[in-house]
Amino acid sequence: MTGPRLVSILRQGSYLIASIHTALDDTQMTAFQDDLVERIGRDRARGVVIDVAALDVLDSFATRTLRTIGEVARLRGAVTVVVGIQPEVAFAMVALGMDTGSVHTALDLEEGLAFLDRVVGSRRPVTTLRGGAG
Amino acid sequence: MEAAEYVAESPAGGPDAVAALLPMVRRIVAARVADATAAEDLVQETLVRVLTASGRVEPGMLEPYAIATARNVVATSWREQDRQRRNQHRVVDLRVPDPPDGELLAAEERSAVAEALTRLSERDRQALLEHEVSGRDTRALATELGSTAGAVAAQLHRARARLRVEYLLARDRVEPPTERCRPVLFALSSGDRRRQREVDAGRHLLECDVCATLSQPLLERAPQRDDEVRIAIGADADVVAARQAARDLAGRLGCFSATDLTLIATAVSEVTRNIVKFAGSGEVVVEVLDHPRKGVQVTARDAGPGIPDVERALQDGYSTYAGLGLGLPGARRLMDEFAIASEVGRGTTVTMTRWCGQR
Ligand SMILES: [Zn+2]
């Protein structure tokens, strides 16, 4: 099978940076959840950033899945932060009556990493991911 | 650094769209044919026919077309069995050779058209004959009838639509089993979407064998529409397809904000997921509305188990699977208008509308 990447999970020090690149259906979303949870254990991650900036919809299933990831990660000793929720998507989530529950959110990747550094304590290398450090 | 990667599956094309109909076709056939091997043969035959016809059928009409085809294939197999039963004492095969004699067929066609014409109103019949046979144009007819060319054209359109329906009924020598059949067939024949909604044509096709059979040629000639999208729903991936189609169509209207489009897409996602979870298959239709002002209407329809308590399903927190009770009440909050019709054992239809500039 060839095709565009749907998601990627990268390790950065003791953090995992998971990015969803395109709309996922429920099966793909669940596969992403399972892989990410498995990676948290395998990589002994202390923090997880989930970047959803590419998603134009976060419906009840997707939101619930993000919450599940966050809660499972917490039970395994990692802090999760969801970054990049688009303004329209945030508005729809409010209208839908959904939120991310105990999962933290931040504006973008830099803010998310800064949040993890404060909460978890910096264990990652000093190099930043995309140049322009905040 | 390590990377986990997923890859996208191949985009939906003709064969993919037909393959997506498989669960629904299986259900229709299994409900009518007990023997599993015979049922699977009929399922395959149906899919081959739908695949062959897919180029001629309006893309969004593939699901009603498949429903009609599945029922035809099953009905034909019953007739075949019946004939075999009746003739099993004979040694020779008495089936009519295929294709049937051309001369006979032409005569039958003519008599069906003649029969259909007698079933039209005097006014419709006159207008059609004057126009089609005597070659009078709409303007000349309008002058004669003291009407306008536009009104005459509309009348001719309706008369032709009615003639097509009556022709099919006469040709197959069937009398529609219910009061609703003729209005449904007429709405399909005339391509009148408003009428199709009013008479709930999609649901009737799921329920009525006669109309499912007769409507096939009517659906095949339906023109392409750019103000309507139909998405056959049969799998998870169709939820994404439906919400993207809704966003695209609503976006083309130019009157919705980015937030409006996201709210619409999210609502479509919720109601479409309900089809996949509860009914297994169904369809989502997204239409542009012009009156009383611009908007989009989404109809999500299935012939699944139905919702026993609609009021309760609309309450927040009500859940029938995996603690996920936000679907319907959530979708309702995202749209301006929201209605559910559901009957246990017959299925569910959710109709929701969002108007431009409402909020
Ligand atoms: Zn009928």
Coordinates of C-alpha atoms and ligand atoms in Angstrom, one line a residue:
Chain A
M1 CA 0.0 0.0 0.0
T2 CA 1.3 3.4 -0.9
G3 CA -0.3 6.7 -0.1
P4 CA 0.0 9.9 2.0
R5 CA 0.8 9.5 5.6
L6 CA -2.2 9.8 7.8
V7 CA -0.4 10.3 11.1
S8 CA 3.2 10.3 12.4
I9 CA 4.5 9.6 15.9
L10 CA 8.0 11.0 16.5
R11 CA 10.1 10.7 19.6
Q12 CA 11.8 13.9 20.9
G13 CA 13.7 13.1 24.1
S14 CA 11.3 11.9 26.6
Y15 CA 8.3 13.3 24.7
L16 CA 6.3 11.8 21.8
I17 CA 5.0 14.2 19.2
A18 CA 2.0 12.7 17.4
S19 CA 0.6 14.6 14.4
I20 CA -2.6 13.7 12.6
H21 CA -2.1 14.9 9.0
T22 CA -5.5 14.3 7.6
A23 CA -9.1 13.4 8.4
L24 CA -9.3 10.0 10.0
D25 CA -12.2 7.7 10.1
D26 CA -13.2 5.9 13.3
T27 CA -11.1 2.8 12.6
Q28 CA -8.0 4.8 11.8
M29 CA -8.6 7.0 14.8
T30 CA -8.7 3.9 17.0
A31 CA -5.6 2.5 15.4
F32 CA -3.8 5.8 16.1
Q33 CA -4.9 5.6 19.7
D34 CA -3.7 2.0 20.1
D35 CA -0.3 2.8 18.5
L36 CA 0.2 5.9 20.5
V37 CA -0.6 4.2 23.8
E38 CA 1.8 1.4 22.8
R39 CA 4.5 3.8 21.9
I40 CA 4.2 5.6 25.3
G41 CA 5.1 2.4 27.0
R42 CA 7.8 1.3 24.6
D43 CA 9.5 4.7 24.5
R44 CA 9.0 5.4 28.2
A45 CA 7.5 8.8 27.3
R46 CA 6.8 11.3 30.0
G47 CA 4.9 13.7 27.8
V48 CA 2.8 13.4 24.7
V49 CA 1.8 16.2 22.3
I50 CA -1.0 15.4 19.9
D51 CA -1.1 17.9 17.0
V52 CA -4.6 18.2 15.5
A53 CA -4.1 21.4 13.5
A54 CA -4.8 19.6 10.3
L55 CA -8.2 18.4 11.4
D56 CA -11.3 20.3 10.2
V57 CA -13.7 18.3 12.3
L58 CA -13.4 17.0 15.9
D59 CA -16.6 15.2 16.4
S60 CA -17.8 13.3 19.5
F61 CA -15.9 10.2 18.5
A62 CA -12.6 12.0 17.8
T63 CA -12.9 14.1 21.0
R64 CA -13.6 11.0 23.0
T65 CA -10.7 9.2 21.6
L66 CA -8.3 12.1 22.5
R67 CA -9.7 12.0 26.0
T68 CA -9.1 8.2 26.2
I69 CA -5.5 8.6 25.0
G70 CA -4.9 11.3 27.6
E71 CA -6.4 9.3 30.4
V72 CA -4.6 6.1 29.5
A73 CA -1.3 8.0 29.1
R74 CA -1.8 9.5 32.6
L75 CA -2.3 6.1 34.1
R76 CA 1.0 5.1 32.4
G77 CA 2.8 8.1 33.8
A78 CA 2.7 10.5 30.9
V79 CA 1.2 13.9 30.5
T80 CA -0.8 14.6 27.3
V81 CA -1.4 18.0 25.7
V82 CA -3.5 18.4 22.6
V83 CA -2.4 21.3 20.4
G84 CA -3.6 23.1 17.3
I85 CA -7.4 22.9 17.7
Q86 CA -8.6 25.3 15.0
P87 CA -10.9 28.1 16.1
E88 CA -13.9 26.8 14.0
V89 CA -13.3 23.3 15.4
A90 CA -13.2 24.7 19.0
F91 CA -16.5 26.6 18.4
A92 CA -18.1 23.4 17.1
M93 CA -16.9 21.4 20.1
V94 CA -18.4 24.0 22.4
A95 CA -21.7 23.9 20.5
L96 CA -21.6 20.1 20.5
G97 CA -21.0 20.1 24.3
M98 CA -17.7 18.3 24.0
D99 CA -14.4 19.1 25.7
T100 CA -11.1 17.4 26.1
G101 CA -11.8 16.6 29.8
S102 CA -8.7 16.1 31.9
V103 CA -6.5 16.4 28.8
H104 CA -4.6 19.7 28.6
T105 CA -4.7 21.9 25.5
A106 CA -2.3 24.5 24.1
L107 CA -2.4 26.8 21.2
D108 CA 0.3 25.2 19.1
L109 CA 3.3 22.8 19.2
E110 CA 5.7 25.3 20.8
E111 CA 3.2 26.1 23.5
G112 CA 2.5 22.4 24.0
L113 CA 6.2 21.6 24.5
A114 CA 6.6 24.6 26.8
F115 CA 3.7 23.3 28.8
L116 CA 5.2 19.8 29.1
D117 CA 8.6 21.3 30.1
R118 CA 6.9 23.1 33.0
V119 CA 4.8 20.1 34.1
V120 CA 7.2 17.2 33.4
G121 CA 10.5 19.0 33.7
S122 CA 12.7 19.4 30.7
R123 CA 14.2 16.1 29.7
R124 CA 14.3 16.7 26.0
P125 CA 17.4 18.0 24.2
V126 CA 17.7 21.7 24.0
T127 CA 17.3 21.7 20.2
T128 CA 13.8 22.8 19.2
L129 CA 11.8 21.1 16.6
R130 CA 11.2 23.7 13.9
G131 CA 13.9 26.3 14.5
G132 CA 12.3 29.4 15.9
A133 CA 12.1 28.6 19.6
G134 CA 9.6 30.4 21.8
Chain B
M1 CA 13.8 9.6 16.1
E2 CA 11.3 7.0 15.2
A3 CA 8.3 7.4 13.0
A4 CA 5.1 5.4 12.8
E5 CA 3.3 5.8 9.6
Y6 CA -0.1 4.9 8.2
V7 CA -1.0 5.1 4.6
A8 CA -4.3 6.2 3.0
E9 CA -6.3 3.6 1.2
S10 CA -7.0 4.1 -2.5
P11 CA -9.6 6.7 -3.3
A12 CA -13.2 5.6 -3.8
G13 CA -13.9 5.0 -7.5
G14 CA -16.6 3.1 -9.4
P15 CA -15.7 -0.4 -8.3
D16 CA -15.0 0.8 -4.7
A17 CA -18.4 2.6 -4.6
V18 CA -20.1 -0.6 -5.8
A19 CA -18.1 -2.7 -3.3
A20 CA -19.3 -0.4 -0.5
L21 CA -22.8 -1.5 -1.3
L22 CA -22.0 -5.1 -0.5
P23 CA -23.2 -5.2 3.1
M24 CA -26.5 -3.5 2.2
V25 CA -27.1 -5.8 -0.8
R26 CA -26.3 -8.8 1.4
R27 CA -28.9 -7.7 3.9
I28 CA -31.6 -7.2 1.3
V29 CA -31.0 -10.6 -0.3
A30 CA -30.5 -12.5 3.0
A31 CA -33.9 -11.1 4.2
R32 CA -35.5 -12.8 1.2
V33 CA -33.4 -15.9 0.4
A34 CA -32.8 -18.4 3.2
D35 CA -30.2 -20.6 1.4
A36 CA -26.8 -19.0 2.0
T37 CA -25.2 -20.3 -1.2
A38 CA -28.1 -19.2 -3.4
A39 CA -28.1 -15.8 -1.6
E40 CA -24.4 -15.2 -2.2
D41 CA -24.9 -16.0 -5.9
L42 CA -27.7 -13.4 -6.1
V43 CA -25.6 -10.9 -4.2
Q44 CA -22.8 -11.4 -6.8
E45 CA -25.2 -11.1 -9.7
T46 CA -26.6 -7.9 -8.2
L47 CA -23.2 -6.4 -7.8
V48 CA -22.2 -7.3 -11.4
R49 CA -25.3 -5.6 -12.7
V50 CA -24.8 -2.5 -10.6
L51 CA -21.2 -2.3 -11.7
T52 CA -22.2 -2.6 -15.3
A53 CA -24.8 0.1 -14.9
S54 CA -22.8 2.4 -12.7
G55 CA -21.7 4.6 -15.5
R56 CA -25.3 5.2 -16.5
V57 CA -26.6 5.9 -13.0
E58 CA -26.2 9.2 -11.3
P59 CA -23.4 8.6 -8.8
G60 CA -25.5 9.4 -5.7
M61 CA -28.4 7.2 -6.9
L62 CA -26.2 4.1 -6.9
E63 CA -27.7 2.9 -3.6
P64 CA -31.4 3.1 -4.6
Y65 CA -30.3 1.6 -7.9
A66 CA -28.6 -1.3 -6.0
I67 CA -31.7 -1.8 -3.8
A68 CA -33.9 -2.0 -6.9
T69 CA -31.5 -4.3 -8.6
A70 CA -31.2 -6.7 -5.6
R71 CA -34.9 -7.0 -5.4
N72 CA -35.2 -7.6 -9.2
V73 CA -32.6 -10.3 -9.1
V74 CA -34.3 -12.0 -6.1
A75 CA -37.8 -11.7 -7.8
T76 CA -36.4 -13.1 -11.0
S77 CA -34.9 -16.1 -9.2
W78 CA -38.3 -16.7 -7.6
R79 CA -40.1 -16.6 -10.9
E80 CA -37.5 -18.9 -12.3
Q81 CA -37.9 -21.4 -9.5
D82 CA -41.7 -21.2 -9.9
R83 CA -41.4 -21.9 -13.6
Q84 CA -39.1 -24.8 -13.0
R85 CA -41.5 -26.2 -10.4
R86 CA -44.5 -25.9 -12.7
N87 CA -42.6 -27.4 -15.6
Q88 CA -40.6 -30.0 -13.9
H89 CA -42.7 -32.9 -15.3
R90 CA -41.7 -31.8 -18.8
V91 CA -38.5 -32.9 -20.2
V92 CA -37.7 -30.0 -22.5
D93 CA -36.8 -26.4 -21.4
L94 CA -39.8 -24.3 -22.3
R95 CA -38.2 -20.9 -21.3
V96 CA -38.7 -18.1 -23.8
P97 CA -35.5 -17.8 -25.8
D98 CA -33.5 -14.7 -24.9
P99 CA -33.5 -12.1 -26.4
P100 CA -37.2 -12.3 -27.1
D101 CA -38.6 -11.9 -30.6
G102 CA -38.1 -8.3 -31.8
E103 CA -41.4 -8.0 -33.6
L104 CA -43.4 -9.1 -30.6
L105 CA -41.4 -6.8 -28.3
A106 CA -42.1 -3.8 -30.5
A107 CA -45.8 -4.6 -30.6
E108 CA -45.9 -4.9 -26.8
E109 CA -44.0 -1.6 -26.5
R110 CA -46.6 0.1 -28.7
S111 CA -49.5 -1.3 -26.9
A112 CA -48.0 -0.2 -23.5
V113 CA -47.5 3.3 -24.8
A114 CA -51.1 3.4 -26.1
E115 CA -52.3 2.0 -22.8
A116 CA -50.3 4.6 -20.9
L117 CA -51.7 7.4 -23.0
T118 CA -55.2 6.5 -22.1
R119 CA -54.3 6.8 -18.4
L120 CA -53.3 10.5 -18.7
S121 CA -55.8 13.3 -18.2
E122 CA -57.4 14.5 -21.4
R123 CA -55.5 17.8 -21.1
D124 CA -52.1 16.2 -20.7
R125 CA -52.8 13.7 -23.5
Q126 CA -53.8 16.4 -25.9
A127 CA -50.8 18.6 -25.1
L128 CA -48.4 15.6 -25.5
L129 CA -49.9 14.5 -28.8
E130 CA -50.0 17.9 -30.2
H131 CA -46.4 18.5 -29.2
E132 CA -44.7 15.1 -29.8
V133 CA -46.8 13.8 -32.7
S134 CA -48.0 16.9 -34.5
G135 CA -44.8 18.8 -33.8
R136 CA -46.4 22.0 -32.4
D137 CA -44.0 24.0 -30.4
T138 CA -44.7 25.3 -26.9
R139 CA -45.4 28.9 -28.1
A140 CA -48.1 27.8 -30.6
L141 CA -49.6 25.5 -28.0
A142 CA -49.6 28.4 -25.4
T143 CA -51.4 30.7 -27.8
E144 CA -54.0 28.1 -28.5
L145 CA -54.5 27.3 -24.8
G146 CA -54.5 30.9 -23.7
S147 CA -51.4 30.2 -21.6
T148 CA -47.7 31.0 -21.5
A149 CA -44.9 29.0 -23.2
G150 CA -43.3 28.4 -19.8
A151 CA -46.5 27.0 -18.3
V152 CA -47.0 24.8 -21.3
A153 CA -43.4 23.5 -21.1
A154 CA -44.0 22.7 -17.4
Q155 CA -47.2 20.9 -18.3
L156 CA -45.4 18.9 -21.0
H157 CA -42.7 18.0 -18.5
R158 CA -45.2 16.7 -16.0
A159 CA -47.2 14.9 -18.7
R160 CA -44.0 13.1 -19.9
A161 CA -43.1 12.2 -16.4
R162 CA -46.6 10.7 -15.9
L163 CA -46.5 8.9 -19.2
R164 CA -43.2 7.3 -18.3
V165 CA -44.7 5.9 -15.1
E166 CA -47.9 4.7 -16.7
Y167 CA -45.9 3.2 -19.6
L168 CA -43.8 1.1 -17.1
L169 CA -46.9 0.0 -15.2
A170 CA -48.6 -1.0 -18.5
R171 CA -45.6 -2.7 -19.9
D172 CA -45.1 -4.8 -16.7
R173 CA -48.9 -5.2 -16.3
V174 CA -48.6 -4.3 -12.6
E175 CA -51.0 -2.4 -10.4
P176 CA -49.2 -0.5 -7.7
P177 CA -49.8 -2.1 -4.3
T178 CA -50.1 1.1 -2.2
E179 CA -51.6 4.6 -2.5
R180 CA -48.1 6.0 -2.2
C181 CA -46.6 4.2 -5.2
R182 CA -47.8 6.4 -8.0
P183 CA -46.9 9.7 -6.3
V184 CA -43.4 8.3 -5.5
L185 CA -42.9 7.0 -9.1
F186 CA -44.1 10.3 -10.5
A187 CA -41.8 12.3 -8.3
L188 CA -38.8 10.1 -9.4
S189 CA -39.9 10.3 -13.0
S190 CA -40.2 14.1 -13.0
G191 CA -36.9 14.5 -11.1
D192 CA -38.8 16.8 -8.7
R193 CA -36.7 16.8 -5.5
R194 CA -39.3 18.7 -3.4
R195 CA -41.9 16.2 -4.3
Q196 CA -39.5 13.3 -3.7
R197 CA -39.0 14.6 -0.2
E198 CA -42.7 15.2 0.4
V199 CA -43.6 11.6 -0.5
D200 CA -40.4 10.2 1.1
A201 CA -39.4 8.5 -2.1
G202 CA -36.1 7.1 -0.7
R203 CA -37.8 5.3 2.1
H204 CA -40.6 4.0 -0.1
L205 CA -38.0 2.4 -2.4
L206 CA -36.5 0.6 0.6
E207 CA -39.9 -0.8 1.4
C208 CA -41.8 -1.4 -1.8
D209 CA -40.7 -4.2 -4.1
V210 CA -42.9 -3.0 -7.0
C211 CA -41.6 0.6 -7.0
A212 CA -38.0 -0.6 -6.4
T213 CA -38.3 -2.6 -9.6
L214 CA -40.1 0.0 -11.7
S215 CA -38.0 2.9 -10.6
Q216 CA -34.8 1.5 -12.0
P217 CA -35.2 3.0 -15.5
L218 CA -36.5 6.2 -14.0
L219 CA -33.4 6.5 -11.9
E220 CA -31.1 5.7 -14.8
R221 CA -32.3 8.7 -16.8
A222 CA -32.1 11.1 -13.9
P223 CA -29.9 14.1 -14.8
Q224 CA -26.8 15.0 -13.0
R225 CA -27.3 17.6 -10.3
D226 CA -24.9 20.0 -9.0
D227 CA -27.1 21.2 -6.1
E228 CA -27.3 17.8 -4.5
V229 CA -24.9 15.1 -3.3
R230 CA -25.8 11.6 -2.3
I231 CA -23.4 9.4 -0.4
A232 CA -24.1 5.7 0.1
I233 CA -23.1 4.9 3.7
G234 CA -21.8 1.4 4.5
A235 CA -18.5 1.9 6.4
D236 CA -16.5 4.1 8.7
A237 CA -14.8 5.9 5.8
D238 CA -18.2 7.0 4.5
V239 CA -18.6 9.2 7.6
V240 CA -15.6 11.2 6.5
A241 CA -16.8 11.3 2.9
A242 CA -20.3 12.5 3.9
R243 CA -19.1 15.3 6.1
Q244 CA -16.6 16.4 3.4
A245 CA -19.3 16.4 0.7
A246 CA -21.6 18.4 2.9
R247 CA -18.8 21.0 3.6
D248 CA -18.0 21.2 -0.1
L249 CA -21.6 21.7 -1.2
A250 CA -22.4 24.2 1.6
G251 CA -19.1 26.0 0.9
R252 CA -20.1 26.5 -2.7
L253 CA -23.1 28.6 -1.6
G254 CA -20.8 31.3 -0.5
C255 CA -23.0 32.4 2.4
F256 CA -21.6 30.3 5.2
S257 CA -18.7 31.3 7.4
A258 CA -15.8 28.9 8.1
T259 CA -17.4 28.2 11.5
D260 CA -20.8 27.5 9.9
L261 CA -19.2 25.0 7.5
T262 CA -17.4 23.2 10.4
L263 CA -20.7 23.0 12.4
I264 CA -22.5 21.5 9.4
A265 CA -19.7 19.0 8.8
T266 CA -19.6 18.0 12.5
A267 CA -23.4 17.5 12.5
V268 CA -23.2 15.4 9.4
S269 CA -20.4 13.3 11.0
E270 CA -22.6 12.6 14.0
V271 CA -25.7 11.5 12.2
T272 CA -23.8 9.5 9.6
R273 CA -21.9 7.6 12.3
N274 CA -25.3 6.6 13.8
I275 CA -26.2 5.0 10.4
V276 CA -22.9 3.0 10.4
K277 CA -23.2 2.0 14.1
F278 CA -26.9 1.1 14.3
A279 CA -28.1 0.3 10.8
G280 CA -24.9 -0.8 9.0
S281 CA -25.8 1.0 5.8
G282 CA -28.0 3.8 4.5
E283 CA -27.6 7.1 2.6
V284 CA -26.9 10.7 3.2
V285 CA -28.3 13.3 0.9
V286 CA -27.1 16.9 1.0
E287 CA -29.2 19.4 -0.9
V288 CA -29.1 23.2 -1.5
L289 CA -32.2 25.0 -0.5
D290 CA -33.4 28.3 -2.0
H291 CA -36.6 29.0 -0.1
P292 CA -37.3 30.9 2.0
R293 CA -33.6 31.6 1.8
K294 CA -30.4 29.9 1.0
G295 CA -29.4 26.9 3.1
V296 CA -28.4 23.3 3.1
Q297 CA -30.5 20.4 4.1
V298 CA -29.0 17.0 5.1
T299 CA -31.1 13.9 5.1
A300 CA -29.6 10.8 6.7
R301 CA -31.7 7.7 6.0
D302 CA -31.4 4.1 6.9
A303 CA -33.6 1.0 6.9
G304 CA -32.1 -0.2 10.2
P305 CA -33.6 -1.3 13.5
G306 CA -35.1 2.2 14.3
I307 CA -35.0 4.1 17.6
P308 CA -37.6 2.9 20.1
D309 CA -37.6 6.1 22.1
V310 CA -36.7 9.2 20.0
E311 CA -37.3 11.7 22.8
R312 CA -34.8 9.8 25.0
A313 CA -32.3 9.5 22.2
L314 CA -32.3 13.3 21.9
Q315 CA -31.5 13.8 25.6
D316 CA -27.9 14.5 26.5
G317 CA -26.1 11.5 28.0
Y318 CA -28.5 9.0 26.5
S319 CA -26.3 6.2 25.2
T320 CA -26.8 2.9 23.5
Y321 CA -23.2 2.1 22.7
A322 CA -19.8 2.7 24.3
G323 CA -20.9 5.7 26.3
L324 CA -21.3 7.8 23.3
G325 CA -24.6 9.6 23.6
L326 CA -23.8 12.9 22.0
G327 CA -24.6 12.1 18.4
L328 CA -28.2 13.2 18.0
P329 CA -28.5 15.9 20.6
G330 CA -25.1 17.3 19.5
A331 CA -26.1 17.4 15.9
R332 CA -29.4 19.1 16.8
R333 CA -27.5 21.9 18.6
L334 CA -25.3 22.5 15.5
M335 CA -28.1 22.9 13.1
D336 CA -31.1 25.4 12.8
E337 CA -33.7 22.7 12.2
F338 CA -33.7 19.1 13.2
A339 CA -36.3 16.3 12.8
I340 CA -36.2 12.6 13.3
A341 CA -38.7 10.1 12.0
S342 CA -38.0 6.6 13.3
E343 CA -40.0 3.4 13.4
V344 CA -38.8 0.2 15.1
G345 CA -38.0 -2.4 12.5
R346 CA -38.3 0.1 9.6
G347 CA -35.5 2.5 10.0
T348 CA -34.7 6.1 10.8
T349 CA -34.6 9.4 8.8
V350 CA -32.9 12.4 10.3
T351 CA -33.5 15.7 8.4
M352 CA -31.6 18.8 9.4
T353 CA -31.2 22.2 7.9
R354 CA -28.9 25.1 8.4
W355 CA -29.9 28.5 6.9
C356 CA -27.5 31.1 5.7
G357 CA -27.2 34.1 8.0
Q358 CA -29.3 32.6 10.7
R359 CA -27.1 33.3 13.7
Ligands
ZN1 ZN -44.7 1.3 -4.2

